[in-house]
PDB file of C-alpha atoms in Angstrom:
ATOM      1  CA  UNK A  29       0.189  -0.006   0.022  1.00  0.00           C
ATOM      2  CA  UNK A  30       1.283   3.378  -1.164  1.00  0.00           C
ATOM      3  CA  UNK A  31       1.832   6.116   1.123  1.00  0.00           C
ATOM      4  CA  UNK A  32      -0.086   9.478   0.419  1.00  0.00           C
ATOM      5  CA  UNK A  33      -0.064  13.376   0.781  1.00  0.00           C
ATOM      6  CA  UNK A  34      -2.324  15.964   0.116  1.00  0.00           C
ATOM      7  CA  UNK A  35      -1.183  18.832  -1.889  1.00  0.00           C
ATOM      8  CA  UNK A  36      -1.851  20.912   1.058  1.00  0.00           C
ATOM      9  CA  UNK A  37       0.312  18.839   3.325  1.00  0.00           C
ATOM     10  CA  UNK A  38       3.351  18.700   0.984  1.00  0.00           C
ATOM     11  CA  UNK A  39       3.298  22.459   0.342  1.00  0.00           C
ATOM     12  CA  UNK A  40       3.495  22.643   4.435  1.00  0.00           C
ATOM     13  CA  UNK A  41       6.384  20.434   4.170  1.00  0.00           C
ATOM     14  CA  UNK A  42       8.185  21.789   1.683  1.00  0.00           C
ATOM     15  CA  UNK A  43       7.711  25.215   3.317  1.00  0.00           C
ATOM     16  CA  UNK A  44       9.003  23.946   6.777  1.00  0.00           C
ATOM     17  CA  UNK A  45      11.920  22.382   4.996  1.00  0.00           C
ATOM     18  CA  UNK A  46      12.914  25.653   3.042  1.00  0.00           C
ATOM     19  CA  UNK A  47      12.680  27.822   6.540  1.00  0.00           C
ATOM     20  CA  UNK A  48      14.548  25.228   8.205  1.00  0.00           C
ATOM     21  CA  UNK A  49      17.353  25.435   5.493  1.00  0.00           C
ATOM     22  CA  UNK A  50      18.467  21.821   5.611  1.00  0.00           C
ATOM     23  CA  UNK A  51      16.900  18.241   5.872  1.00  0.00           C
ATOM     24  CA  UNK A  52      16.332  15.545   3.392  1.00  0.00           C
ATOM     25  CA  UNK A  53      12.482  14.846   4.279  1.00  0.00           C
ATOM     26  CA  UNK A  54      10.092  14.248   6.903  1.00  0.00           C
ATOM     27  CA  UNK A  55       9.991  11.252   9.174  1.00  0.00           C
ATOM     28  CA  UNK A  56       6.467  10.112  10.090  1.00  0.00           C
ATOM     29  CA  UNK A  57       6.995   7.527  12.707  1.00  0.00           C
ATOM     30  CA  UNK A  58       5.143   5.956  15.776  1.00  0.00           C
ATOM     31  CA  UNK A  59       5.712   5.947  19.692  1.00  0.00           C
ATOM     32  CA  UNK A  60       3.810   4.268  22.288  1.00  0.00           C
ATOM     33  CA  UNK A  61       1.728   7.080  24.032  1.00  0.00           C
ATOM     34  CA  UNK A  62      -1.810   8.162  25.095  1.00  0.00           C
ATOM     35  CA  UNK A  63      -4.883   6.256  25.933  1.00  0.00           C
ATOM     36  CA  UNK A  64      -5.225   4.386  23.248  1.00  0.00           C
ATOM     37  CA  UNK A  65      -1.698   3.102  22.554  1.00  0.00           C
ATOM     38  CA  UNK A  66       0.338   4.892  19.758  1.00  0.00           C
ATOM     39  CA  UNK A  67       0.726   8.018  18.521  1.00  0.00           C
ATOM     40  CA  UNK A  68       1.856   9.776  15.597  1.00  0.00           C
ATOM     41  CA  UNK A  69       5.736  11.367  15.304  1.00  0.00           C
ATOM     42  CA  UNK A  70       6.857  13.912  12.552  1.00  0.00           C
ATOM     43  CA  UNK A  71      10.181  15.231  12.577  1.00  0.00           C
ATOM     44  CA  UNK A  72      12.866  16.483   9.795  1.00  0.00           C
ATOM     45  CA  UNK A  73      15.383  13.964   8.499  1.00  0.00           C
ATOM     46  CA  UNK A  74      19.007  14.852   8.054  1.00  0.00           C
ATOM     47  CA  UNK A  75      20.444  11.643   7.362  1.00  0.00           C
ATOM     48  CA  UNK A  76      18.855   8.188   6.469  1.00  0.00           C
ATOM     49  CA  UNK A  77      18.911   4.923   9.076  1.00  0.00           C
ATOM     50  CA  UNK A  78      19.579   1.529   7.815  1.00  0.00           C
ATOM     51  CA  UNK A  79      16.105   0.575   8.006  1.00  0.00           C
ATOM     52  CA  UNK A  80      14.092   3.248   6.802  1.00  0.00           C
ATOM     53  CA  UNK A  81      11.842   3.296   3.915  1.00  0.00           C
ATOM     54  CA  UNK A  82      11.692   6.419   1.517  1.00  0.00           C
ATOM     55  CA  UNK A  83       8.875   7.277  -0.463  1.00  0.00           C
ATOM     56  CA  UNK A  84       8.682  10.365  -2.746  1.00  0.00           C
ATOM     57  CA  UNK A  85       4.938  11.775  -2.496  1.00  0.00           C
ATOM     58  CA  UNK A  86       4.067  15.124  -3.885  1.00  0.00           C
ATOM     59  CA  UNK A  87       7.678  15.899  -4.582  1.00  0.00           C
ATOM     60  CA  UNK A  88       8.402  15.391  -0.923  1.00  0.00           C
ATOM     61  CA  UNK A  89      10.465  12.691   0.822  1.00  0.00           C
ATOM     62  CA  UNK A  90       8.859  10.832   3.508  1.00  0.00           C
ATOM     63  CA  UNK A  91      10.874   8.513   5.660  1.00  0.00           C
ATOM     64  CA  UNK A  92       9.437   5.625   7.686  1.00  0.00           C
ATOM     65  CA  UNK A  93      11.647   3.063   9.670  1.00  0.00           C
ATOM     66  CA  UNK A  94      10.708  -0.351   9.518  1.00  0.00           C
ATOM     67  CA  UNK A  95       9.033  -1.100  12.561  1.00  0.00           C
ATOM     68  CA  UNK A  96       6.566   1.693  12.214  1.00  0.00           C
ATOM     69  CA  UNK A  97       6.072   0.923   8.554  1.00  0.00           C
ATOM     70  CA  UNK A  98       3.758  -1.796   9.107  1.00  0.00           C
ATOM     71  CA  UNK A  99       1.336   0.305  10.922  1.00  0.00           C
ATOM     72  CA  UNK A 100       1.383   2.983   8.401  1.00  0.00           C
ATOM     73  CA  UNK A 101       1.088   1.509   5.039  1.00  0.00           C
ATOM     74  CA  UNK A 102      -1.751   3.289   3.139  1.00  0.00           C
ATOM     75  CA  UNK A 103      -1.784   6.360   5.107  1.00  0.00           C
ATOM     76  CA  UNK A 104      -2.501   9.683   3.801  1.00  0.00           C
ATOM     77  CA  UNK A 105      -1.121  12.852   5.568  1.00  0.00           C
ATOM     78  CA  UNK A 106      -2.837  16.282   5.214  1.00  0.00           C
ATOM     79  CA  UNK A 107      -2.896  19.587   6.473  1.00  0.00           C
ATOM     80  CA  UNK A 108      -6.178  20.883   7.745  1.00  0.00           C
ATOM     81  CA  UNK A 109      -7.068  24.867   8.617  1.00  0.00           C
ATOM     82  CA  UNK A 110      -9.980  25.244  10.848  1.00  0.00           C
ATOM     83  CA  UNK A 111     -10.456  28.932  11.724  1.00  0.00           C
ATOM     84  CA  UNK A 112      -7.363  29.492  14.071  1.00  0.00           C
ATOM     85  CA  UNK A 113      -6.786  25.963  14.495  1.00  0.00           C
ATOM     86  CA  UNK A 114      -4.079  24.001  12.199  1.00  0.00           C
ATOM     87  CA  UNK A 115      -2.176  20.867  11.751  1.00  0.00           C
ATOM     88  CA  UNK A 116      -1.498  17.643   9.867  1.00  0.00           C
ATOM     89  CA  UNK A 117      -4.267  15.234   9.876  1.00  0.00           C
ATOM     90  CA  UNK A 118      -3.367  11.214   9.505  1.00  0.00           C
ATOM     91  CA  UNK A 119      -5.849   9.451   7.707  1.00  0.00           C
ATOM     92  CA  UNK A 120      -4.741   5.758   8.723  1.00  0.00           C
ATOM     93  CA  UNK A 121      -6.509   2.439   6.995  1.00  0.00           C
ATOM     94  CA  UNK A 122      -4.970   0.630   9.842  1.00  0.00           C
ATOM     95  CA  UNK A 123      -6.358   2.442  12.792  1.00  0.00           C
ATOM     96  CA  UNK A 124      -9.334   0.742  14.485  1.00  0.00           C
ATOM     97  CA  UNK A 125     -10.244   3.090  17.170  1.00  0.00           C
ATOM     98  CA  UNK A 126      -8.821   6.835  18.515  1.00  0.00           C
ATOM     99  CA  UNK A 127      -8.561   8.262  21.898  1.00  0.00           C
ATOM    100  CA  UNK A 128     -11.389  10.875  22.967  1.00  0.00           C
ATOM    101  CA  UNK A 129      -8.532  13.774  22.820  1.00  0.00           C
ATOM    102  CA  UNK A 130      -7.701  12.422  19.393  1.00  0.00           C
ATOM    103  CA  UNK A 131      -4.070  12.289  20.340  1.00  0.00           C
ATOM    104  CA  UNK A 132      -3.536   8.127  19.884  1.00  0.00           C
ATOM    105  CA  UNK A 133      -4.987   5.085  18.177  1.00  0.00           C
ATOM    106  CA  UNK A 134      -5.038   1.902  18.283  1.00  0.00           C
ATOM    107  CA  UNK A 135      -4.308  -0.846  15.325  1.00  0.00           C
TER     108      UNK A 135
END
């Protein structure tokens, strides 16, 4: 299954990378956290690890480690603006449920 990103998300990531002035892409990963068990992690990548999978999506390199990849296959990364709030939204077909606050999910 492919990793996808909306044009809005790609534009936002490109803007962040340009403002940062360095980096080869964006790491999408997971950590154990929250009420439901897993939370998404986004961070800039300056160097690849041996177990990284690299996807070129909308002209942006998305890097996912092998451990996280099994839970992120088919995910779509979006960037949403609603009033004064804005942020990345994760549309993960593997997620079976989310906690009430939306900070974590379960597979």
